PDB file of C-alpha atoms and ligand atoms in Angstrom:
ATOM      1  CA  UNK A  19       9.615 -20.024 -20.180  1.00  0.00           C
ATOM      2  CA  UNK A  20       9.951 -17.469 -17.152  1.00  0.00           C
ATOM      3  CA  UNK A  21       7.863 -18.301 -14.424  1.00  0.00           C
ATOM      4  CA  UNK A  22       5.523 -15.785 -13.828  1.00  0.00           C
ATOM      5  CA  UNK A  23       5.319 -13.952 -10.828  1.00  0.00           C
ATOM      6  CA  UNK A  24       2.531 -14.565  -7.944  1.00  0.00           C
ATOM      7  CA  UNK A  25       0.899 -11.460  -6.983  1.00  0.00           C
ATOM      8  CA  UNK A  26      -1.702 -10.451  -3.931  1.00  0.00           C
ATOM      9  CA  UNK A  27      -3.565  -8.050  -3.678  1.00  0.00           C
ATOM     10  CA  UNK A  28      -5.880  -5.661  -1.367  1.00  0.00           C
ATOM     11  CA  UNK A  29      -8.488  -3.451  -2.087  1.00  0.00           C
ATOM     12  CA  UNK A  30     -11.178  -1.088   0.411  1.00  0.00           C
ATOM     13  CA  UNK A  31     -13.131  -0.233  -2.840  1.00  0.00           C
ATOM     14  CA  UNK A  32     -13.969   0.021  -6.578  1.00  0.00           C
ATOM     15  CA  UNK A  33     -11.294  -1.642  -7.416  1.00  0.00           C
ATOM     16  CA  UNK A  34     -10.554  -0.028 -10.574  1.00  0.00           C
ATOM     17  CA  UNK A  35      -6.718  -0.454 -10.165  1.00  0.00           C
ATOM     18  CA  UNK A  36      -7.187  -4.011  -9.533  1.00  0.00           C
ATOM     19  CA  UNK A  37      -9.022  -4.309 -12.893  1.00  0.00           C
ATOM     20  CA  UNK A  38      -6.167  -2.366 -14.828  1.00  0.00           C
ATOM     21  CA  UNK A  39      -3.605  -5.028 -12.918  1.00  0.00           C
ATOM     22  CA  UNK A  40      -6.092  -8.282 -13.780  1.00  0.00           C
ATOM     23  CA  UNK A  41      -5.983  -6.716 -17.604  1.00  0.00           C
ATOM     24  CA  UNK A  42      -2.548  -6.263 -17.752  1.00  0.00           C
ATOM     25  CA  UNK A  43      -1.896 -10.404 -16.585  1.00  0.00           C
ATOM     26  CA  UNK A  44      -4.434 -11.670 -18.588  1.00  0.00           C
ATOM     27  CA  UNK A  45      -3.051  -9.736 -21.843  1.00  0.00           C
ATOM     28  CA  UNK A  46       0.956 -10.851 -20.473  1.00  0.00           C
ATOM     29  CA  UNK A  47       2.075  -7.100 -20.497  1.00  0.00           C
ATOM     30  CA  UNK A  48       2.502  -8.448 -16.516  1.00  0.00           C
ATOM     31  CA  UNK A  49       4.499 -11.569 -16.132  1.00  0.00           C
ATOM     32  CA  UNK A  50       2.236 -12.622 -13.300  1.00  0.00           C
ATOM     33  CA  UNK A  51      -0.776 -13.758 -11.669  1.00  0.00           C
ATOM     34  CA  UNK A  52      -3.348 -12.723  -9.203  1.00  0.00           C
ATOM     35  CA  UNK A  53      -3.552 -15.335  -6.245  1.00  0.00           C
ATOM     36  CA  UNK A  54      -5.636 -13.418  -3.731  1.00  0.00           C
ATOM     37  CA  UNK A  55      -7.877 -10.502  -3.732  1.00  0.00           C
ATOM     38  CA  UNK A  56      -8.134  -9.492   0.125  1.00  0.00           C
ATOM     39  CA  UNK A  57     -10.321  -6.367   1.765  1.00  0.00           C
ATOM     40  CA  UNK A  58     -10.597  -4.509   5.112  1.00  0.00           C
ATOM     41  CA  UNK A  59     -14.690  -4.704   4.337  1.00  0.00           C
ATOM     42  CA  UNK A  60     -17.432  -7.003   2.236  1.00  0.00           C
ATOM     43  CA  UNK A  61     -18.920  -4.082   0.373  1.00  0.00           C
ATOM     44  CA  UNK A  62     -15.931  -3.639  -1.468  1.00  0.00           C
ATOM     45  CA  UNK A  63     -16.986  -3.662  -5.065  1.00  0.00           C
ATOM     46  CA  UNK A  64     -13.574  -4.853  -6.419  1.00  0.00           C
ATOM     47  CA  UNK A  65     -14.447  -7.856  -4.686  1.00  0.00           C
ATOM     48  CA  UNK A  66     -16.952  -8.835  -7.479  1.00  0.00           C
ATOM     49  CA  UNK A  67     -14.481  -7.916 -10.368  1.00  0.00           C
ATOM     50  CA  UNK A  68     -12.255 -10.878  -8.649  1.00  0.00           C
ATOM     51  CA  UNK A  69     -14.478 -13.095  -8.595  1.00  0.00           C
ATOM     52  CA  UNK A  70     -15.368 -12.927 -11.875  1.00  0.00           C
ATOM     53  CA  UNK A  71     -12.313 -13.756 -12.832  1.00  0.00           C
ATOM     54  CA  UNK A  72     -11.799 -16.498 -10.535  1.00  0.00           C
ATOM     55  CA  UNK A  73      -9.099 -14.917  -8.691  1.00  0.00           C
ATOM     56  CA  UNK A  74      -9.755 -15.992  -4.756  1.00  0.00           C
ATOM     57  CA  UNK A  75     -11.325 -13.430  -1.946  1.00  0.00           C
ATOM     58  CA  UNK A  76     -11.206 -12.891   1.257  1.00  0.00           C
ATOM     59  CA  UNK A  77     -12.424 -10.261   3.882  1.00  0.00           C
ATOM     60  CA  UNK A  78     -11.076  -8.669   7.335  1.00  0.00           C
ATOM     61  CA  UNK A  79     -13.985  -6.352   8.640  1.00  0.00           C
ATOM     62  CA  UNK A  80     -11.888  -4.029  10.314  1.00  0.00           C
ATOM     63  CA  UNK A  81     -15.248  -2.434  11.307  1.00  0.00           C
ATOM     64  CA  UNK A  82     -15.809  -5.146  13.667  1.00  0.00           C
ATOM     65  CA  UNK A  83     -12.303  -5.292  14.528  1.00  0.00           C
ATOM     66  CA  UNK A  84     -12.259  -1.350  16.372  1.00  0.00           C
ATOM     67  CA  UNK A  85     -16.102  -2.070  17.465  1.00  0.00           C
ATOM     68  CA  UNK A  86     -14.937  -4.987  19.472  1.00  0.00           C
ATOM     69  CA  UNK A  87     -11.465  -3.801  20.767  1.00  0.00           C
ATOM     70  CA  UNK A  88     -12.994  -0.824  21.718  1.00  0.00           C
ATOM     71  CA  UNK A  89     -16.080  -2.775  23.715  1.00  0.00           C
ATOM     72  CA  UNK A  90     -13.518  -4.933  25.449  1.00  0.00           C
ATOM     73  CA  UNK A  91     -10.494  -3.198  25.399  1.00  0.00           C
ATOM     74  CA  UNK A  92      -8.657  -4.986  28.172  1.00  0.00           C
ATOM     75  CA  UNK A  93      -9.825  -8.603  27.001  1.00  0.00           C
ATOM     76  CA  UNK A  94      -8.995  -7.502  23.093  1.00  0.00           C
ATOM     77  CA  UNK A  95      -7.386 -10.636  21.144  1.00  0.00           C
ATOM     78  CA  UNK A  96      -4.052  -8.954  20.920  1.00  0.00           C
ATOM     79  CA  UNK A  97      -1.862 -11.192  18.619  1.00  0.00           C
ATOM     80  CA  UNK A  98       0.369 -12.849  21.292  1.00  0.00           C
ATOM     81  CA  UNK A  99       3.661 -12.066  18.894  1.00  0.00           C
ATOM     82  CA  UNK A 100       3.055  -8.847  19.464  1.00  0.00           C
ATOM     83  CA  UNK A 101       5.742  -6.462  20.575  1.00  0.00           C
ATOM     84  CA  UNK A 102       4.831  -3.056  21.375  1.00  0.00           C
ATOM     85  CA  UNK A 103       8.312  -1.495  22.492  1.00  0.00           C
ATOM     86  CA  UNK A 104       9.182  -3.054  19.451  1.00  0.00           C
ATOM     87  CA  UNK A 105       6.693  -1.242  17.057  1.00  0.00           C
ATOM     88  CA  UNK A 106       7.153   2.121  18.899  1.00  0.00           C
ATOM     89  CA  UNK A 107      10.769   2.002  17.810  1.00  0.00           C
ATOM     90  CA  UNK A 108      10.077   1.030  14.479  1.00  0.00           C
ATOM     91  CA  UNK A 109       7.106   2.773  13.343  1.00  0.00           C
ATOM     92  CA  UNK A 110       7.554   6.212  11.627  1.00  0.00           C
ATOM     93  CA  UNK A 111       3.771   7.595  11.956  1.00  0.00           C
ATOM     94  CA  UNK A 112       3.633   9.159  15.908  1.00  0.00           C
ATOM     95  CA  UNK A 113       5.711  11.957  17.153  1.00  0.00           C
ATOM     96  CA  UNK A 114       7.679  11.212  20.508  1.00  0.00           C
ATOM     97  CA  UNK A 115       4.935  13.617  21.773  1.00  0.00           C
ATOM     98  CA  UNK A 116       1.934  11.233  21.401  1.00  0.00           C
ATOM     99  CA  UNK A 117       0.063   9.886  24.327  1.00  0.00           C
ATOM    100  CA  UNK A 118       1.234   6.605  25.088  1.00  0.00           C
ATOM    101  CA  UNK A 119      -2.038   4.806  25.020  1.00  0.00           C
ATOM    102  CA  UNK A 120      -3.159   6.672  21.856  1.00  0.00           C
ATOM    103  CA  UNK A 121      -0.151   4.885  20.359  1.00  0.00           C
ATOM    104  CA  UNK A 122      -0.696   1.617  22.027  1.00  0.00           C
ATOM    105  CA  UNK A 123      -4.535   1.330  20.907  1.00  0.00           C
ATOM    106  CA  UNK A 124      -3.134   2.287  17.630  1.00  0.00           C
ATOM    107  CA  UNK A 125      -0.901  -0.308  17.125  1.00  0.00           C
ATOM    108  CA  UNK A 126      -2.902  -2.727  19.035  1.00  0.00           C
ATOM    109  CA  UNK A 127      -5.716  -2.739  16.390  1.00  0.00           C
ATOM    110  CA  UNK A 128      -3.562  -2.927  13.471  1.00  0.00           C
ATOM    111  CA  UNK A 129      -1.789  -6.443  14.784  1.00  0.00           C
ATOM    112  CA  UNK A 130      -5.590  -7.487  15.413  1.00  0.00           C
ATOM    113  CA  UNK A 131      -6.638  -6.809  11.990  1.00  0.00           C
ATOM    114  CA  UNK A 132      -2.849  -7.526  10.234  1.00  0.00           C
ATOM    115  CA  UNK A 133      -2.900 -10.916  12.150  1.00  0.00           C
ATOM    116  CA  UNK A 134      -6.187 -12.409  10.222  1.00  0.00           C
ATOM    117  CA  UNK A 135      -4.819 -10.625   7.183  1.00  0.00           C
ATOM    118  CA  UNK A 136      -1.850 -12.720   7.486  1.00  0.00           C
ATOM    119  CA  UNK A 137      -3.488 -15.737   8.605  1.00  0.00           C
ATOM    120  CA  UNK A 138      -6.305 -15.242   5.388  1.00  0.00           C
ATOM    121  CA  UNK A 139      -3.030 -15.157   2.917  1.00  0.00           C
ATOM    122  CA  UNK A 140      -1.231 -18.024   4.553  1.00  0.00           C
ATOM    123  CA  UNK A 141      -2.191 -20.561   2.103  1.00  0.00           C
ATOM    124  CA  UNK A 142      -0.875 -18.391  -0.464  1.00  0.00           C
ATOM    125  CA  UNK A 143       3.026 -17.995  -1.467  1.00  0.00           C
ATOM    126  CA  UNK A 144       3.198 -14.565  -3.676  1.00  0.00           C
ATOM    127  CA  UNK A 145       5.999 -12.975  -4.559  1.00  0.00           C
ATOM    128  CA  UNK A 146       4.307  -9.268  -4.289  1.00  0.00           C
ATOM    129  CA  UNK A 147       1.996  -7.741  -2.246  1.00  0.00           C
ATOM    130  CA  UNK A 148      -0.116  -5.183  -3.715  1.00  0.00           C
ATOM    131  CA  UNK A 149      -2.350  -2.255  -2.238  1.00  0.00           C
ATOM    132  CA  UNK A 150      -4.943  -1.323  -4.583  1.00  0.00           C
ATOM    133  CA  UNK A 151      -6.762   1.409  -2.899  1.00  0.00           C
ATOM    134  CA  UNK A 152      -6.303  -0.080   0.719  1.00  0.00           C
ATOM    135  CA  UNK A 153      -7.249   2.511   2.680  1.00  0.00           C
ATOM    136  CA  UNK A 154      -5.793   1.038   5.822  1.00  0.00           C
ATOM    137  CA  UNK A 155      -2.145   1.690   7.256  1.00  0.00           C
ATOM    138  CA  UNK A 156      -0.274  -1.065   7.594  1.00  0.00           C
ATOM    139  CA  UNK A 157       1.955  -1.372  10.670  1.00  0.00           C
ATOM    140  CA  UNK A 158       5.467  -2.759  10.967  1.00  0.00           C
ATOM    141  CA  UNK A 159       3.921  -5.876  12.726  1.00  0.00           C
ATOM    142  CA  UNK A 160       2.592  -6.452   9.020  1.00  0.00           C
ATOM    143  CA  UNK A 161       5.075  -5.113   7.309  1.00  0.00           C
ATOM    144  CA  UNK A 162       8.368  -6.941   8.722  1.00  0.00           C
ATOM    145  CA  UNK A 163       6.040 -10.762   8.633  1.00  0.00           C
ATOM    146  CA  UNK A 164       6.058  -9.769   4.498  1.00  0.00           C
ATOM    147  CA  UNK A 165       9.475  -7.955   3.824  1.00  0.00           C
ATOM    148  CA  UNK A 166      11.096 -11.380   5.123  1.00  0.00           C
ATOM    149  CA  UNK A 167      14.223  -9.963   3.597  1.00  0.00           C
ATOM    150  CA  UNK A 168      14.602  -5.589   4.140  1.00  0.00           C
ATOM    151  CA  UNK A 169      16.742  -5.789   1.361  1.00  0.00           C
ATOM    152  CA  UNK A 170      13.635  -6.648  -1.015  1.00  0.00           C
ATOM    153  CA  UNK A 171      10.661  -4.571   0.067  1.00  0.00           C
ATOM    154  CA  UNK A 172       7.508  -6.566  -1.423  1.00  0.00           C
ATOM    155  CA  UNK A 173       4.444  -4.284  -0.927  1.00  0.00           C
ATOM    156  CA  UNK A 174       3.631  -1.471  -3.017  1.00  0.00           C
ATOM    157  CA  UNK A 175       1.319   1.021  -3.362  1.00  0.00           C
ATOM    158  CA  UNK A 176      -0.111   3.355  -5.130  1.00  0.00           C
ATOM    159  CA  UNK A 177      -0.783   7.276  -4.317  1.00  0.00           C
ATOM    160  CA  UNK A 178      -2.994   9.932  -5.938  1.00  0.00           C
ATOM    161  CA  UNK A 179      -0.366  12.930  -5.481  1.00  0.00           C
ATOM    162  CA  UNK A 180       3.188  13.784  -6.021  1.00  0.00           C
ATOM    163  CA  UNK A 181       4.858  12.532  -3.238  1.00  0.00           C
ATOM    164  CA  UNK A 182       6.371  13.861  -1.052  1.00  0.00           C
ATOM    165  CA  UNK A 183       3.698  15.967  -1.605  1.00  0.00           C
ATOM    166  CA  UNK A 184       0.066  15.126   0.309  1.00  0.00           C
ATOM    167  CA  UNK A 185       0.293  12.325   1.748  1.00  0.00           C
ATOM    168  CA  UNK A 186      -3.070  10.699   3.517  1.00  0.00           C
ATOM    169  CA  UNK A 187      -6.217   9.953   2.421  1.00  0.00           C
ATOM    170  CA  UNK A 188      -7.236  12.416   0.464  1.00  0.00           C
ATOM    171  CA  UNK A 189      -4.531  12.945  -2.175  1.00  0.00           C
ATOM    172  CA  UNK A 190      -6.429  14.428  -5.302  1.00  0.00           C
ATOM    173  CA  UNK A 191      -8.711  16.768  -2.594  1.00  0.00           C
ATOM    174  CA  UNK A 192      -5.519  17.948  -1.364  1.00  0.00           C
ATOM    175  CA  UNK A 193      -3.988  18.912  -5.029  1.00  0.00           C
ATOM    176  CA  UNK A 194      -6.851  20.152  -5.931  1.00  0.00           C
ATOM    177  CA  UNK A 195      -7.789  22.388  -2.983  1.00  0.00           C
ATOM    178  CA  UNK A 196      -3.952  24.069  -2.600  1.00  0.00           C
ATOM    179  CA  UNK A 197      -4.180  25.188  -6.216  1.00  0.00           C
ATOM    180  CA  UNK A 198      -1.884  23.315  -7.651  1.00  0.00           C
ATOM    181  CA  UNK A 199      -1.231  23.262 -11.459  1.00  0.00           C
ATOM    182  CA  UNK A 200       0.069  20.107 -11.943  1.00  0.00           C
ATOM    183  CA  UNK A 201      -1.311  16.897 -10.021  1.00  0.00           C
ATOM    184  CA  UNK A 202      -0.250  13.097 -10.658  1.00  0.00           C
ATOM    185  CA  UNK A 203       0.304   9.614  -8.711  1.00  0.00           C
ATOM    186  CA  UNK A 204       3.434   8.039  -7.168  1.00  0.00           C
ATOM    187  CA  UNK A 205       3.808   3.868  -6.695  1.00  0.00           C
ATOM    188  CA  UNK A 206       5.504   3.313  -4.189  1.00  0.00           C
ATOM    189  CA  UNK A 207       7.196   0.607  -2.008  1.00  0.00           C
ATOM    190  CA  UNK A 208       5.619   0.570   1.674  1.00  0.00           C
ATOM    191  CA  UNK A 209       7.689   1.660   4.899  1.00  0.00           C
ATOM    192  CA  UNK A 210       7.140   2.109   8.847  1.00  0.00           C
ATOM    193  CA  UNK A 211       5.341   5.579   7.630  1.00  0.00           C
ATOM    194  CA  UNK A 212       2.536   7.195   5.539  1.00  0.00           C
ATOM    195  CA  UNK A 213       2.862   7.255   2.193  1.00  0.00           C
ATOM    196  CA  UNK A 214       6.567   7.693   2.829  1.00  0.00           C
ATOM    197  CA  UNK A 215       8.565   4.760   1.111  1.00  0.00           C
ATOM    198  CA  UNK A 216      10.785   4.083  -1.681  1.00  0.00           C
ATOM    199  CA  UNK A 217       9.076   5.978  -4.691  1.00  0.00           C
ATOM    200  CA  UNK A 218       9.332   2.963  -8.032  1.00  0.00           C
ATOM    201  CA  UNK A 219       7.696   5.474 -10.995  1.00  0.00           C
ATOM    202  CA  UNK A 220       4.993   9.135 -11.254  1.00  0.00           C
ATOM    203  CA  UNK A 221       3.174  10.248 -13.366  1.00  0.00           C
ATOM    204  CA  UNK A 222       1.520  13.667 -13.805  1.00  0.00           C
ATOM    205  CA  UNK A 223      -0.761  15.825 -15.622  1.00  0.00           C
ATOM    206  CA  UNK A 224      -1.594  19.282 -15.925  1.00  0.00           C
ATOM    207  CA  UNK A 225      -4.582  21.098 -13.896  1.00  0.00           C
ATOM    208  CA  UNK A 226      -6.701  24.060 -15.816  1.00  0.00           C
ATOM    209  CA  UNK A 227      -8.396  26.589 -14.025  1.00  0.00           C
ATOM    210  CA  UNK A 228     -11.973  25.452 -15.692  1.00  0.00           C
ATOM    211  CA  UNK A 229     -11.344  21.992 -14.015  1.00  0.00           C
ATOM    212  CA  UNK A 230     -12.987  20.775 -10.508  1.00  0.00           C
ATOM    213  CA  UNK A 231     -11.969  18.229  -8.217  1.00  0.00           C
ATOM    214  CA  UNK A 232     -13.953  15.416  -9.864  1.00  0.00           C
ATOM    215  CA  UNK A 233     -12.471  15.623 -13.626  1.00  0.00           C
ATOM    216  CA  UNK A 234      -8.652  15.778 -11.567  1.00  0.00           C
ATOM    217  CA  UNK A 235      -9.951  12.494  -9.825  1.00  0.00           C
ATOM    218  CA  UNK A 236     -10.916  11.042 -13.171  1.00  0.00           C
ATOM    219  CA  UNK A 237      -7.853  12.119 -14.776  1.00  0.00           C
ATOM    220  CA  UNK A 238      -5.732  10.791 -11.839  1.00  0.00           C
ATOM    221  CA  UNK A 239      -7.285   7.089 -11.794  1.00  0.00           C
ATOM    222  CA  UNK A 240      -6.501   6.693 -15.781  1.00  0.00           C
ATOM    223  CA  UNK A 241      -3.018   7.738 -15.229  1.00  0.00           C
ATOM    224  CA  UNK A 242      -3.138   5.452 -12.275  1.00  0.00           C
ATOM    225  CA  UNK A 243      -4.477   2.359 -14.400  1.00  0.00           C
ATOM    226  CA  UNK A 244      -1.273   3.002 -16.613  1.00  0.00           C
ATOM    227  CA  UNK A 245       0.965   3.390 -14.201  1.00  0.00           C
ATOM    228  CA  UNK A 246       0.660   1.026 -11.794  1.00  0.00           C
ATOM    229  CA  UNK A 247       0.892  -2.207 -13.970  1.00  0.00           C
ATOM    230  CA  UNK A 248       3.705  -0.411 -15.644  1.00  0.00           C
ATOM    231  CA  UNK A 249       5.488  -0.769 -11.832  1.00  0.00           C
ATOM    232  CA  UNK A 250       4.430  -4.394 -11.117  1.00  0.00           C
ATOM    233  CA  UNK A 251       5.760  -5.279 -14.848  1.00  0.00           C
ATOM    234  CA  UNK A 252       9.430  -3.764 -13.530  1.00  0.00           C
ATOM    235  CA  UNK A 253       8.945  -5.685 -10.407  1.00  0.00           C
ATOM    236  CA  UNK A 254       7.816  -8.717 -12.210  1.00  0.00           C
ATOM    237  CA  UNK A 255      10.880  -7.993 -14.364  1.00  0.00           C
ATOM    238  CA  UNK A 256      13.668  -7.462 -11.670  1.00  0.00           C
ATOM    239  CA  UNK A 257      14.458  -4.693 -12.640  1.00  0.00           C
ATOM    240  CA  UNK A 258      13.970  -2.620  -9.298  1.00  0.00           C
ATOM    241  CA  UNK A 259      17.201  -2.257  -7.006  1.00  0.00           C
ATOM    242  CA  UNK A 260      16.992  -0.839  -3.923  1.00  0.00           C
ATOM    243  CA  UNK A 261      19.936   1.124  -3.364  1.00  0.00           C
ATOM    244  CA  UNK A 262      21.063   3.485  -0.306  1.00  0.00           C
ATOM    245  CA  UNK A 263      21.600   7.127  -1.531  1.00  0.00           C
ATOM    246  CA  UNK A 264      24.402   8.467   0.315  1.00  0.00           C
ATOM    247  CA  UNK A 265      23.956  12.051  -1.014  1.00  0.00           C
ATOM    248  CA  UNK A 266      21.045  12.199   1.033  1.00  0.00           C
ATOM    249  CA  UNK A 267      23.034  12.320   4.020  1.00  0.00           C
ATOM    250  CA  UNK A 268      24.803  15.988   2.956  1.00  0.00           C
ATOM    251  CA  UNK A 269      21.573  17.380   3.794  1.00  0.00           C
ATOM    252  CA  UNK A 270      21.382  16.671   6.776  1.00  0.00           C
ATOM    253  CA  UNK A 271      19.969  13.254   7.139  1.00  0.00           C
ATOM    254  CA  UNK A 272      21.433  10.897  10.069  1.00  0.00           C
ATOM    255  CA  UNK A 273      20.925   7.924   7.729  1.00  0.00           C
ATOM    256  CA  UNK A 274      21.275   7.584   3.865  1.00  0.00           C
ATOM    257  CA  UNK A 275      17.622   7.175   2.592  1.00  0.00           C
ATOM    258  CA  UNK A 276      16.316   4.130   0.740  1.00  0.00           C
ATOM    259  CA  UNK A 277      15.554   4.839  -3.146  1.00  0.00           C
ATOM    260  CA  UNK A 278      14.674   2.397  -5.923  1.00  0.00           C
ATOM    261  CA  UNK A 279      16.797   2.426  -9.135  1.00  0.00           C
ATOM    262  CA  UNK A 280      15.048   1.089 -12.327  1.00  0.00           C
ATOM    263  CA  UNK A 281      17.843  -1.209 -14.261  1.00  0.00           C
ATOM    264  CA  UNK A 282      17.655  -1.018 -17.599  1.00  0.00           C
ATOM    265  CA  UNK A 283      15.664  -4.318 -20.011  1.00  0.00           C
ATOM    266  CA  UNK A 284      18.681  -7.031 -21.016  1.00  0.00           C
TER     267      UNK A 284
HETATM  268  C1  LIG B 322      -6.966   5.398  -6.107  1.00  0.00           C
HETATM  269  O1  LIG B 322      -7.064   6.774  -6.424  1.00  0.00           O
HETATM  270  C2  LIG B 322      -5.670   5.137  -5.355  1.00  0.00           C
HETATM  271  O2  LIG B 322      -4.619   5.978  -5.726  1.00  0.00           O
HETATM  272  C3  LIG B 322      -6.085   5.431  -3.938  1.00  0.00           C
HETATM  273  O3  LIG B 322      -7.405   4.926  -3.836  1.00  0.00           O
HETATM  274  C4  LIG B 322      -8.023   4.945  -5.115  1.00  0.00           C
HETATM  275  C5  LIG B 322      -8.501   3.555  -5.383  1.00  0.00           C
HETATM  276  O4  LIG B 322      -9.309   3.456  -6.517  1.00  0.00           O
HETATM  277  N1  LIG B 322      -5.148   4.866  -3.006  1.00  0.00           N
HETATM  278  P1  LIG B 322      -9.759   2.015  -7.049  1.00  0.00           P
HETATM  279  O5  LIG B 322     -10.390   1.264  -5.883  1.00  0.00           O
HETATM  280  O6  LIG B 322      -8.547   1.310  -7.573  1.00  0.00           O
HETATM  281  O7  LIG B 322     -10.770   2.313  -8.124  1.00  0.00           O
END
C-alpha cells in the first residue's frame, strides 16, 4: 500500500477548509493525514474541529508577538538566523521605494512569529504544508526553512478570487464590490509575494445582479471545500510538476515564470 502523505496545516479562523481537508482523509479521497493543526491566535474556532478529531494543536499569538516587539523594539527576540539583506533581496511584497525601517520591522516580526511556528512543527515531519485561511504572510525566512528543495514548493494556499485578480485580504469584498460577474478561488503554491505563486487548480461561479456580498462568500467557501482537497489529492498524488514557462519571457519578463503542470493519473 502507498504510504500516505503527512500533511500540516494552519488556520486564523473557522476553519471550514480544514474540515473539508479532515473529511476528505478520513473518507481516503486524500491519500494523507493531518499531523498538526497550527494558528496565529487561540480563538481560532478550527482549533476545536482538530481536536475533535485528535489531530494535534498548537498556537503562535502573533498579537503578543507585534505588542511586544513594538514595546521593546530594540531588545525584540530577533531570531539570530536572521538575515535581513538577505530577505530584502528575496522578498517580492515592498517596492524599492519603501522606508527602510518600515521594511525592517516588517520582516523582523515575521522571523519572530515564523521562528516559534517552526520551532511548534519541529517534532513533526510532513510532507505538505497547508494554509487554511491563515491570514498571515509568510516571509521568505519561513518560506526557504520549508521549501528545503525550490524545485518542490510545499505550501499551498488557498484564495477567494481569480488570481491574478485581487489579491489580499479581502478577496470576495473585492469581486464583489468591482462588479464583477463571475467570482471563484485559486490554490495556489506560496512564493516571496502576496497571493502571487504558482496557481495548482480555480474554480468559479457566476455572480447575479440580485446577489450581495454574503451569498458570493457562501458560494465561494463551498467551491473552496471542493476545491482545495481536490489540490492536496494531486499533490498527494504527484502529479504536480513545476515547470519554467519560457513563453513568459516574450512578454517581456526578465525571467521565465514558475507554473505548475497537472500530469495526467497512470
Ligand atoms: C476562505 O475564504 C479562504 O479562501 C480565505 O479565508 C477563508 C477561510 O475560511 N483565505 P475557513 O477558515 O476555512 O472557514
Amino acid at each position: 500500500m502507498k504510504k500516505k502523505i503527512k500533511i500540516g496545516v494552519l488556520i486564523s479562523g473557522g476553519g471550514s477548509n480544514l474540515q473539508a481537508i479532515i473529511d476528505g482523509c478520513e473518507k481516503n479521497e486524500i491519500d494523507g493525514q493531518i499531523c498538526f493543526v497550527g494558528s496565529d491566535n487561540s480563538d481560532a474556532k478550527g482549533l476545536k474541529r482538530a481536536q475533535k478529531h485528535k489531530i494535534p494543536i498548537f498556537v503562535v499569538d502573533y498579537h503578543s508577538i507585534f505588542r511586544n516587539y513594538h514595546q521593546n523594539i530594540s531588545n525584540a527576540s530577533i531570531p539570530l538566523d536572521f538575515d535581513l539583506e538577505e530577505i530584502i533581496k528575496k522578498q517580492n511584497l515592498f517596492s524599492s521605494q519603501t522606508p527602510r525601517d518600515k521594511i525592517r520591522q516588517f520582516f523582523e516580526i515575521r522571523a519572530i512569529g515564523e521562528n516559534r511556528l517552526l520551532k511548534e512543527m519541529l517534532p513533526y515531519s510532513f510532507d505538505l504544508l497547508v494554509l487554511a485561511g491563515f491570514m498571515r504572510i509568510l516571509s521568505p525566512y519561513f518560506i526557504d526553512r520549508i521549501n528545503i528543495d525550490h524545485a518542490k514548493p510545499r505550501i499551498m494556499n488557498i484564495h477567494p478570487a481569480l488570481l491574478p485578480a485581487f489579491p489580499g485580504a479581502d478577496g470576495y469584498g473585492e469581486t464583489f464590490r468591482y462588479g464583477c460577474k463571475v467570482g471563484g478561488c485559486t490554490v495556489h503554491f506560496v512564493d516571496y509575494g502576496e497571493d502571487t505563486g504558482p496557481i495548482i487548480a480555480q474554480k468559479s461561479f457566476e455572480i447575479f445582479p440580485d446577489e450581495t456580498l454574503d451569498d458570493i462568500r457562501k458560494k465561494g467557501l463551498e467551491i473552496e471545500w471542493q476545491l482545495y482537497p481536490k489540490c492536496i489529492r494531486l499533490f498527494a498524488e504527484n502529479r504536480l510538476e513545476i515547470i519554467q514557462n519560457v513563453d513568459s519571457i516574450k512578454s517581456g519578463r526578465k525571467k521565465a515564470r514558475t507554473i505548475v503542470k497537472i500530469l495526467p493519473k497512470n
